[in-house]
Short mmCIF file of C-alpha atoms in Angstrom, two decimals:
data_model
loop_
_atom_site.label_atom_id
_atom_site.label_comp_id
_atom_site.label_asym_id
_atom_site.label_seq_id
_atom_site.Cartn_x
_atom_site.Cartn_y
_atom_site.Cartn_z
CA UNK A 9 109.47 108.65 165.34
CA UNK A 10 109.45 112.11 163.40
CA UNK A 11 109.97 111.80 159.98
CA UNK A 12 110.74 108.26 159.77
CA UNK A 13 108.36 105.74 157.97
CA UNK A 14 108.51 102.17 157.81
CA UNK A 15 109.41 101.08 154.13
CA UNK A 16 105.97 99.18 154.07
CA UNK A 17 104.27 102.33 154.48
CA UNK A 18 106.20 104.72 151.59
CA UNK A 19 105.70 101.69 149.08
CA UNK A 20 101.80 101.62 149.96
CA UNK A 21 101.85 105.40 149.58
CA UNK A 22 103.20 105.39 146.23
CA UNK A 23 101.22 102.53 144.56
CA UNK A 24 98.11 104.59 146.29
CA UNK A 25 99.31 107.70 144.59
CA UNK A 26 99.84 105.91 141.63
CA UNK A 27 96.68 104.14 141.28
CA UNK A 28 94.61 107.15 141.68
CA UNK A 29 96.51 109.04 139.22
CA UNK A 30 96.14 106.28 136.74
CA UNK A 31 92.30 106.27 137.30
CA UNK A 32 92.30 110.04 137.22
CA UNK A 33 94.27 109.85 133.82
CA UNK A 34 92.22 107.35 132.16
CA UNK A 35 88.99 109.36 133.35
CA UNK A 36 90.81 112.51 131.32
CA UNK A 37 91.44 110.53 128.28
CA UNK A 38 88.45 108.62 128.29
CA UNK A 39 86.63 112.07 128.56
CA UNK A 40 88.93 114.21 126.11
CA UNK A 41 88.47 110.93 123.35
CA UNK A 42 84.44 111.61 123.79
CA UNK A 43 84.54 114.93 123.55
CA UNK A 44 87.13 115.96 120.52
CA UNK A 45 86.54 112.70 118.10
CA UNK A 46 84.44 113.74 115.62
CA UNK A 47 81.60 111.94 115.23
CA UNK A 48 78.32 112.88 113.45
CA UNK A 49 75.37 111.09 111.46
CA UNK A 50 73.26 113.15 109.12
CA UNK A 51 70.10 111.61 107.80
CA UNK A 52 68.09 112.77 104.58
CA UNK A 53 65.59 113.94 103.13
CA UNK A 54 66.15 117.70 104.55
CA UNK A 55 63.74 120.35 104.57
CA UNK A 56 64.87 123.19 102.54
CA UNK A 57 66.52 125.74 104.81
CA UNK A 58 67.93 128.84 103.63
CA UNK A 59 71.87 128.45 103.73
CA UNK A 60 72.44 131.98 102.37
CA UNK A 61 74.49 133.02 105.78
CA UNK A 62 76.86 130.17 105.18
CA UNK A 63 77.67 131.08 101.38
CA UNK A 64 77.75 134.69 102.13
CA UNK A 65 81.09 135.51 101.18
CA UNK A 66 80.52 133.97 97.73
CA UNK A 67 80.53 137.26 96.12
CA UNK A 68 83.57 138.64 97.64
CA UNK A 69 81.90 141.53 98.77
CA UNK A 70 80.67 142.56 102.18
CA UNK A 71 78.60 140.48 104.20
CA UNK A 72 74.62 140.96 102.45
CA UNK A 73 73.21 141.18 105.67
CA UNK A 74 70.01 138.53 106.95
CA UNK A 75 68.21 136.75 104.18
CA UNK A 76 65.09 137.72 104.17
CA UNK A 77 63.86 134.77 101.55
CA UNK A 78 60.86 132.51 102.89
CA UNK A 79 62.74 129.61 103.73
CA UNK A 80 63.31 128.80 107.53
CA UNK A 81 66.73 130.15 108.43
CA UNK A 82 67.27 127.54 110.70
CA UNK A 83 70.03 124.32 111.04
CA UNK A 84 69.55 121.23 108.75
CA UNK A 85 71.38 118.34 107.49
CA UNK A 86 72.24 120.18 104.40
CA UNK A 87 73.64 123.14 106.21
CA UNK A 88 75.66 120.91 108.96
CA UNK A 89 77.26 119.32 105.68
CA UNK A 90 78.46 122.94 104.04
CA UNK A 91 79.50 124.18 107.59
CA UNK A 92 81.80 120.48 107.54
CA UNK A 93 83.05 121.31 103.84
CA UNK A 94 83.44 124.95 104.10
CA UNK A 95 85.47 124.50 107.30
CA UNK A 96 88.29 123.10 104.65
CA UNK A 97 91.49 125.21 105.05
CA UNK A 98 94.11 123.48 102.80
CA UNK A 99 92.67 120.48 100.86
CA UNK A 100 89.31 118.84 99.72
CA UNK A 101 89.52 115.75 97.66
CA UNK A 102 85.96 114.40 96.47
CA UNK A 103 84.72 111.40 94.93
CA UNK A 104 80.69 111.94 93.67
CA UNK A 105 78.78 109.72 91.66
CA UNK A 106 76.26 112.58 90.76
CA UNK A 107 76.79 116.59 91.41
CA UNK A 108 73.57 118.58 90.34
CA UNK A 109 73.12 120.79 93.40
CA UNK A 110 73.78 124.23 93.23
CA UNK A 111 74.51 124.86 97.20
CA UNK A 112 77.19 122.46 97.12
CA UNK A 113 78.71 123.60 93.74
CA UNK A 114 78.64 127.12 95.31
CA UNK A 115 80.80 125.92 98.36
CA UNK A 116 83.38 124.61 96.51
CA UNK A 117 83.69 127.67 94.17
CA UNK A 118 83.96 129.52 97.44
CA UNK A 119 86.71 127.15 98.80
CA UNK A 120 88.25 127.45 95.80
CA UNK A 121 88.34 131.29 95.93
CA UNK A 122 89.83 130.68 99.35
CA UNK A 123 92.83 128.83 97.33
CA UNK A 124 91.52 125.42 99.35
CA UNK A 125 92.77 123.14 96.94
CA UNK A 126 90.36 121.06 95.38
CA UNK A 127 90.63 117.77 93.56
CA UNK A 128 87.42 116.12 92.07
CA UNK A 129 86.26 112.51 90.71
CA UNK A 130 83.32 111.46 89.49
CA UNK A 131 81.75 109.57 86.82
CA UNK A 132 81.85 109.97 83.21
CA UNK A 133 78.04 109.04 82.52
CA UNK A 134 76.82 111.04 85.15
CA UNK A 135 78.59 114.33 84.44
CA UNK A 136 77.03 114.53 80.79
CA UNK A 137 73.73 114.76 82.15
CA UNK A 138 71.57 118.13 82.30
CA UNK A 139 71.85 119.72 85.63
CA UNK A 140 75.64 118.64 86.34
CA UNK A 141 77.76 121.25 88.09
CA UNK A 142 80.80 119.80 86.85
CA UNK A 143 81.34 121.80 84.03
CA UNK A 144 81.15 125.00 86.23
CA UNK A 145 83.57 123.81 88.07
CA UNK A 146 86.22 123.04 85.65
CA UNK A 147 85.52 126.56 84.33
CA UNK A 148 86.57 127.95 87.34
CA UNK A 149 89.63 126.03 87.36
CA UNK A 150 89.11 123.47 89.63
CA UNK A 151 90.66 119.91 89.03
CA UNK A 152 88.06 117.09 87.98
CA UNK A 153 88.72 113.61 86.80
CA UNK A 154 86.55 110.97 85.49
CA UNK A 155 86.34 107.33 85.32
CA UNK A 156 86.45 105.36 81.74
CA UNK A 157 85.48 102.06 82.94
CA UNK A 158 82.50 100.02 82.36
CA UNK A 159 81.41 100.20 86.04
CA UNK A 160 80.50 103.22 87.67
CA UNK A 161 82.37 105.73 89.74
CA UNK A 162 79.86 105.49 92.61
CA UNK A 163 81.64 106.35 95.44
CA UNK A 164 80.41 109.55 97.51
CA UNK A 165 82.75 110.71 99.90
CA UNK A 166 84.93 113.64 100.80
CA UNK A 167 88.54 114.08 102.64
CA UNK A 168 88.68 117.32 104.14
CA UNK A 169 92.15 118.59 105.09
CA UNK A 170 93.58 114.85 104.86
CA UNK A 171 91.86 114.94 108.29
CA UNK A 172 88.13 114.41 108.20
CA UNK A 173 86.33 111.71 105.99
CA UNK A 174 82.60 112.47 105.00
CA UNK A 175 80.62 109.24 103.51
CA UNK A 176 77.75 107.53 102.97
CA UNK A 177 74.72 107.22 100.57
CA UNK A 178 74.07 110.59 99.38
CA UNK A 179 75.00 111.92 96.10
CA UNK A 180 75.05 115.70 95.59
CA UNK A 181 71.99 116.35 94.44
CA UNK A 182 68.87 118.08 95.16
CA UNK A 183 66.71 115.57 94.76
CA UNK A 184 68.93 112.97 96.93
CA UNK A 185 69.25 115.98 99.72
CA UNK A 186 65.28 116.76 99.58
CA UNK A 187 63.74 113.60 98.66
CA UNK A 188 65.51 110.34 99.34
CA UNK A 189 66.35 108.53 102.35
CA UNK A 190 70.00 108.87 102.84
CA UNK A 191 72.99 108.84 105.46
CA UNK A 192 76.09 110.50 105.86
CA UNK A 193 78.65 110.02 108.67
CA UNK A 194 81.49 112.66 109.43
CA UNK A 195 84.30 111.13 111.43
CA UNK A 196 87.89 111.87 112.16
CA UNK A 197 89.21 108.93 113.09
CA UNK A 198 92.78 108.90 111.72
CA UNK A 199 92.85 105.13 110.71
CA UNK A 200 89.46 105.17 108.75
CA UNK A 201 90.88 108.53 106.85
CA UNK A 202 94.14 107.21 105.94
CA UNK A 203 93.00 104.36 104.22
CA UNK A 204 90.52 106.87 102.10
CA UNK A 205 93.11 109.02 101.54
CA UNK A 206 95.15 106.04 99.70
CA UNK A 207 92.44 105.05 97.99
CA UNK A 208 91.48 108.47 96.67
CA UNK A 209 95.02 108.82 95.24
CA UNK A 210 94.66 105.46 94.03
CA UNK A 211 91.29 106.28 92.25
CA UNK A 212 93.26 109.89 90.99
CA UNK A 213 96.13 108.15 89.66
CA UNK A 214 93.62 105.59 87.86
CA UNK A 215 92.08 108.20 86.17
CA UNK A 216 94.98 110.37 85.03
CA UNK A 217 93.63 112.21 81.77
CA UNK A 218 96.65 111.05 79.78
CA UNK A 219 95.01 107.54 80.03
CA UNK A 220 92.16 108.58 78.72
CA UNK A 221 91.03 107.16 75.28
CA UNK A 222 88.91 109.14 72.92
CA UNK A 223 86.49 107.33 70.93
CA UNK A 224 86.23 108.74 67.31
CA UNK A 225 83.81 106.55 65.54
CA UNK B 16 118.66 109.06 159.33
CA UNK B 17 117.95 105.63 158.77
CA UNK B 18 113.97 105.46 157.75
CA UNK B 19 113.52 109.20 157.71
CA UNK B 20 113.10 110.94 154.49
CA UNK B 21 112.11 114.59 154.30
CA UNK B 22 108.47 115.35 153.48
CA UNK B 23 109.74 117.03 150.19
CA UNK B 24 111.40 113.83 149.17
CA UNK B 25 108.38 111.81 150.13
CA UNK B 26 106.15 113.84 148.14
CA UNK B 27 108.59 113.94 144.97
CA UNK B 28 108.43 110.26 145.23
CA UNK B 29 104.82 110.04 145.07
CA UNK B 30 104.28 112.90 142.59
CA UNK B 31 107.14 110.61 140.29
CA UNK B 32 105.02 107.62 140.65
CA UNK B 33 102.02 109.49 139.69
CA UNK B 34 103.37 110.75 136.77
CA UNK B 35 104.77 107.19 135.79
CA UNK B 36 101.57 105.53 136.22
CA UNK B 37 99.69 108.46 134.32
CA UNK B 38 101.82 108.13 131.47
CA UNK B 39 101.50 104.13 131.56
CA UNK B 40 98.07 104.44 131.85
CA UNK B 41 97.39 106.96 128.87
CA UNK B 42 99.50 104.41 126.66
CA UNK B 43 97.64 101.08 127.62
CA UNK B 44 94.19 103.01 126.98
CA UNK B 45 95.46 104.18 123.66
CA UNK B 46 96.74 100.99 123.08
CA UNK B 47 93.42 99.45 123.96
CA UNK B 48 91.61 101.71 121.88
CA UNK B 49 93.75 101.08 118.88
CA UNK B 50 93.25 97.54 119.34
CA UNK B 51 89.52 96.80 120.15
CA UNK B 52 87.92 99.46 117.95
CA UNK B 53 86.67 98.12 114.93
CA UNK B 54 87.35 100.37 112.08
CA UNK B 55 87.93 98.68 108.85
CA UNK B 56 87.27 100.40 105.40
CA UNK B 57 86.47 97.97 102.08
CA UNK B 58 86.67 99.63 98.53
CA UNK B 59 85.24 97.82 95.43
CA UNK B 60 84.98 96.49 92.63
CA UNK B 61 86.49 93.28 94.05
CA UNK B 62 87.52 90.41 92.15
CA UNK B 63 85.06 87.66 91.95
CA UNK B 64 86.36 85.13 94.43
CA UNK B 65 84.76 82.00 95.77
CA UNK B 66 83.00 82.59 99.13
CA UNK B 67 81.42 79.31 99.37
CA UNK B 68 83.52 78.30 102.60
CA UNK B 69 81.51 81.31 104.28
CA UNK B 70 78.28 79.99 103.19
CA UNK B 71 79.16 76.29 103.55
CA UNK B 72 76.55 75.67 106.50
CA UNK B 73 73.99 76.72 104.08
CA UNK B 74 72.33 73.65 103.03
CA UNK B 75 71.90 72.74 106.95
CA UNK B 76 74.10 69.39 106.60
CA UNK B 77 77.80 68.44 107.19
CA UNK B 78 80.36 71.00 105.28
CA UNK B 79 81.11 69.94 101.55
CA UNK B 80 84.83 69.90 101.71
CA UNK B 81 87.09 72.01 100.05
CA UNK B 82 85.57 73.86 97.00
CA UNK B 83 86.88 73.43 93.64
CA UNK B 84 85.23 76.07 91.65
CA UNK B 85 88.12 77.88 89.47
CA UNK B 86 87.81 81.34 91.46
CA UNK B 87 90.61 82.42 93.55
CA UNK B 88 90.29 81.13 97.03
CA UNK B 89 91.37 84.37 98.90
CA UNK B 90 90.04 87.08 101.17
CA UNK B 91 88.29 89.99 99.17
CA UNK B 92 86.13 93.04 99.97
CA UNK B 93 82.74 90.99 99.18
CA UNK B 94 84.17 88.03 101.31
CA UNK B 95 85.48 90.14 104.30
CA UNK B 96 81.48 92.07 104.14
CA UNK B 97 80.18 88.58 104.37
CA UNK B 98 82.18 87.51 107.38
CA UNK B 99 80.99 90.76 109.12
CA UNK B 100 77.04 90.14 108.63
CA UNK B 101 77.37 86.39 109.00
CA UNK B 102 78.74 87.54 112.22
CA UNK B 103 75.62 88.48 113.62
CA UNK B 104 74.44 86.77 116.30
CA UNK B 105 71.17 87.98 117.42
CA UNK B 106 69.87 90.84 115.02
CA UNK B 107 70.63 92.19 111.60
CA UNK B 108 68.92 95.18 110.49
CA UNK B 109 69.27 96.29 106.92
CA UNK B 110 68.40 99.17 104.59
CA UNK B 111 69.19 98.91 100.90
CA UNK B 112 68.27 100.49 97.95
CA UNK B 113 69.25 97.66 95.60
CA UNK B 114 69.82 94.13 96.44
CA UNK B 115 70.12 91.64 93.69
CA UNK B 116 73.34 89.75 94.45
CA UNK B 117 73.08 86.20 95.27
CA UNK B 118 75.95 85.41 97.85
CA UNK B 119 74.44 88.14 99.92
CA UNK B 120 70.90 86.71 99.76
CA UNK B 121 72.35 83.84 100.64
CA UNK B 122 73.84 84.76 103.98
CA UNK B 123 70.63 86.26 104.95
CA UNK B 124 69.10 83.21 104.63
CA UNK B 125 71.89 81.85 106.53
CA UNK B 126 71.45 83.91 109.34
CA UNK B 127 67.43 83.37 109.25
CA UNK B 128 67.95 79.61 109.75
CA UNK B 129 70.19 80.43 112.43
CA UNK B 130 67.19 82.47 114.33
CA UNK B 131 69.11 85.78 113.86
CA UNK B 132 66.31 88.52 113.92
CA UNK B 133 66.41 89.94 110.38
CA UNK B 134 64.70 93.31 109.07
CA UNK B 135 65.17 94.71 105.88
CA UNK B 136 64.15 98.18 104.44
CA UNK B 137 64.14 98.66 100.69
CA UNK B 138 63.20 100.96 97.65
CA UNK B 139 59.64 99.86 96.23
CA UNK B 140 60.70 100.87 92.64
CA UNK B 141 63.96 98.65 92.60
CA UNK B 142 62.69 95.91 94.28
CA UNK B 143 60.34 94.98 91.40
CA UNK B 144 63.02 94.91 88.91
CA UNK B 145 64.46 91.66 87.60
CA UNK B 146 67.14 90.19 89.70
CA UNK B 147 65.78 91.59 92.88
CA UNK B 148 66.58 88.93 96.00
CA UNK B 149 63.74 90.57 97.92
CA UNK B 150 60.75 88.40 96.88
CA UNK B 151 63.16 85.29 97.80
CA UNK B 152 63.90 87.01 101.52
CA UNK B 153 60.17 87.39 101.67
CA UNK B 154 59.08 83.76 100.84
CA UNK B 155 61.65 82.35 103.49
CA UNK B 156 59.81 84.63 106.12
CA UNK B 157 62.13 87.67 106.71
CA UNK B 158 60.38 90.73 107.51
CA UNK B 159 60.67 93.36 104.28
CA UNK B 160 59.11 96.83 104.36
CA UNK B 161 59.50 99.29 101.60
CA UNK B 162 58.79 103.03 101.19
CA UNK B 163 55.77 104.61 99.01
CA UNK B 164 57.46 107.82 98.64
CA UNK B 165 58.59 110.18 96.02
CA UNK B 166 62.12 109.77 96.75
CA UNK B 167 63.99 106.78 96.74
CA UNK B 168 65.17 104.92 99.80
CA UNK B 169 68.42 105.22 98.99
CA UNK B 170 70.43 104.45 102.26
CA UNK B 171 72.79 101.32 102.03
CA UNK B 172 73.16 100.41 105.74
CA UNK B 173 73.56 97.46 107.85
CA UNK B 174 73.21 97.35 111.79
CA UNK B 175 74.50 93.78 113.43
CA UNK B 176 73.60 93.02 116.88
CA UNK B 177 72.79 96.91 117.65
CA UNK B 178 76.70 97.14 117.74
CA UNK B 179 78.14 97.29 114.47
CA UNK B 180 77.52 100.03 111.62
CA UNK B 181 78.24 99.03 107.80
CA UNK B 182 77.64 102.01 105.71
CA UNK B 183 78.60 103.45 102.53
CA UNK B 184 77.85 103.78 98.75
CA UNK B 185 77.52 100.14 98.11
CA UNK B 186 74.39 98.52 96.76
CA UNK B 187 73.94 94.85 97.32
CA UNK B 188 74.33 93.86 93.50
CA UNK B 189 76.90 92.16 91.66
CA UNK B 190 77.14 95.15 89.13
CA UNK B 191 78.27 97.13 92.32
CA UNK B 192 80.53 94.67 93.98
CA UNK B 193 82.60 93.38 90.82
CA UNK B 194 82.35 96.65 88.39
CA UNK B 195 81.72 99.82 90.46
CA UNK B 196 84.24 102.04 92.46
CA UNK B 197 82.60 101.34 95.86
CA UNK B 198 83.59 102.40 99.70
CA UNK B 199 81.97 100.43 102.74
CA UNK B 200 83.04 101.39 106.17
CA UNK B 201 82.42 99.12 109.18
CA UNK B 202 82.58 100.85 112.84
CA UNK B 203 81.81 99.57 116.22
CA UNK B 204 81.36 103.42 117.72
CA UNK B 205 78.31 103.44 120.19
CA UNK B 206 77.70 107.05 119.61
CA UNK B 207 77.66 106.62 115.43
CA UNK B 208 75.59 103.01 115.62
CA UNK B 209 72.84 104.42 118.18
CA UNK B 210 71.95 107.36 115.97
CA UNK B 211 71.86 104.91 113.46
CA UNK B 212 69.81 102.35 115.40
CA UNK B 213 66.94 105.29 115.91
CA UNK B 214 66.87 106.19 112.06
CA UNK B 215 66.62 102.61 110.80
CA UNK B 216 63.49 102.22 114.18
CA UNK B 217 62.07 105.24 112.18
CA UNK B 218 62.32 104.62 108.98
CA UNK B 219 60.82 101.15 109.93
CA UNK B 220 58.02 102.56 111.55
CA UNK B 221 57.24 105.47 108.86
CA UNK B 222 57.09 102.19 106.29
CA UNK B 223 54.48 100.06 108.06
CA UNK B 224 52.74 98.15 105.60
CA UNK B 225 49.43 99.12 107.47
CA UNK B 226 50.07 102.61 106.26
CA UNK B 227 50.63 101.30 102.87
CA UNK B 228 48.44 102.75 100.12
CA UNK B 229 47.15 100.52 97.43
CA UNK B 230 46.65 102.47 94.00
CA UNK B 231 43.51 101.10 92.23
CA UNK B 232 43.68 102.86 88.99
#
C-alpha cells in the first residue's frame, strides 16, 4: 500500500532516528568538551629561554625584530605561563607569596598599559625583601594589597578575565622557575574558577588598607 | 487516507524526534558531567577541628566512640583533605616540600597499614628540620625519596589511586593549615591526572637513591 506504513514501523523509525541522534549528540558534546576545555599542566624547573618575543610590545614602539640573545628561542614552561597571562583582556587577579621574577613583572606592566585591570595580593614579609618586584608594580599604578597576619599569604594563584585559573606551587621567582621542582595547572572549569574568584574577593576585602595597623614603636 | 502519511511528514516527524532526543541527550550528558566530575577547592587557614573520627581506625582496635575533646566536631578544610586522602584504596603518590603535621602523618600510617602503596618525595633540606614527620614514615616502612639538587623540591601534590589529583600551595604543616592563606584543588580530570602521574614517575626516578651522593667532608 503506497504511502501507508503501519504505526509500529513509524514508531520504530522515530525511535531509530532518535537513538542515532542521541549517540551523535553525545559524541559531539564529548568531543567539544575534550577539545575546548582548558586543562594544562606546567612543570618546573624550566631551562632559561628567550621570552622577548612575548614581551616585545613592552616598549610601546614597533616590534624590535627577532631577538639575537644567546638563549634558546623556543617554548618553555615560563613562556607558556607568560602566554596565558598575556592573553588577559579585561582583568588579572593575582595572589602571590613571593614575586621577584623580572619577566613576570614586565608581563604585568604590559597588561597594565593595555588597560587590563590588575589586582595583586601579596605577603607583607616577603614583599619587603630585596629583589621583590612589588614596589615597581605599585609605582606603575597597579593596586597591591598585603596581609597583616601572623600567617603567610602563601597562595600562588591567578585568575584571568574571571574565566581561567592558574594555580600550583610556583612562586613568581627566578629561583623557583629555574631551579625548583614546581607545578602549575591552568584550567577554565567554571565551578573551580568561581570559588577561587570568591576567595580572591574575600582576601581582597580582608586586606583592605583602611584596616592596616601601623606600628609606631 | 488512513495509515498513509506523505513522505514530507514522515521526514519532519523523524527530524523532530531526533532534535528532541539530541537536546535531551545533551542535557543528560551535561548533568552527568556536573554531577560526577570531582572539582573541589579548599581554602586555608582552617580553624582547628577534631579529626579523630576520621583517624579512629588508627589503633587497629575497635572504634573508641565519640571523641570528647574540646575542639569543634565539624567539617573543615583539613577534615576534607584527610577524607580525600583516606579514600585511597591502592596507591598514594605524594610530593611535598614540608611535612610536619601529625594528623596528615597519622593518615599516611593508617593507609600504609591498610596496604595502600605509598610513595613520598620530599625536600632534602626541609626533611632534616625539627618537627618533620618524614623520619616516622620511613621507620614505618613507607618509601621516601628526596632531592639532591640546588633547587627545592617545592611541589605539594598527591595522586590518589592514580585517579585523583590534589595540588596547590599547601605544605603539610600545622602552620600552613592553621595560619596561612593557602589553596588546594582536588580534581579527577584524566588528562591532568595523567600528566601529573608521569611527572611523579619522572621525579621518583630522578631521585633514585642509587644516584645519591654522600658528601664526606
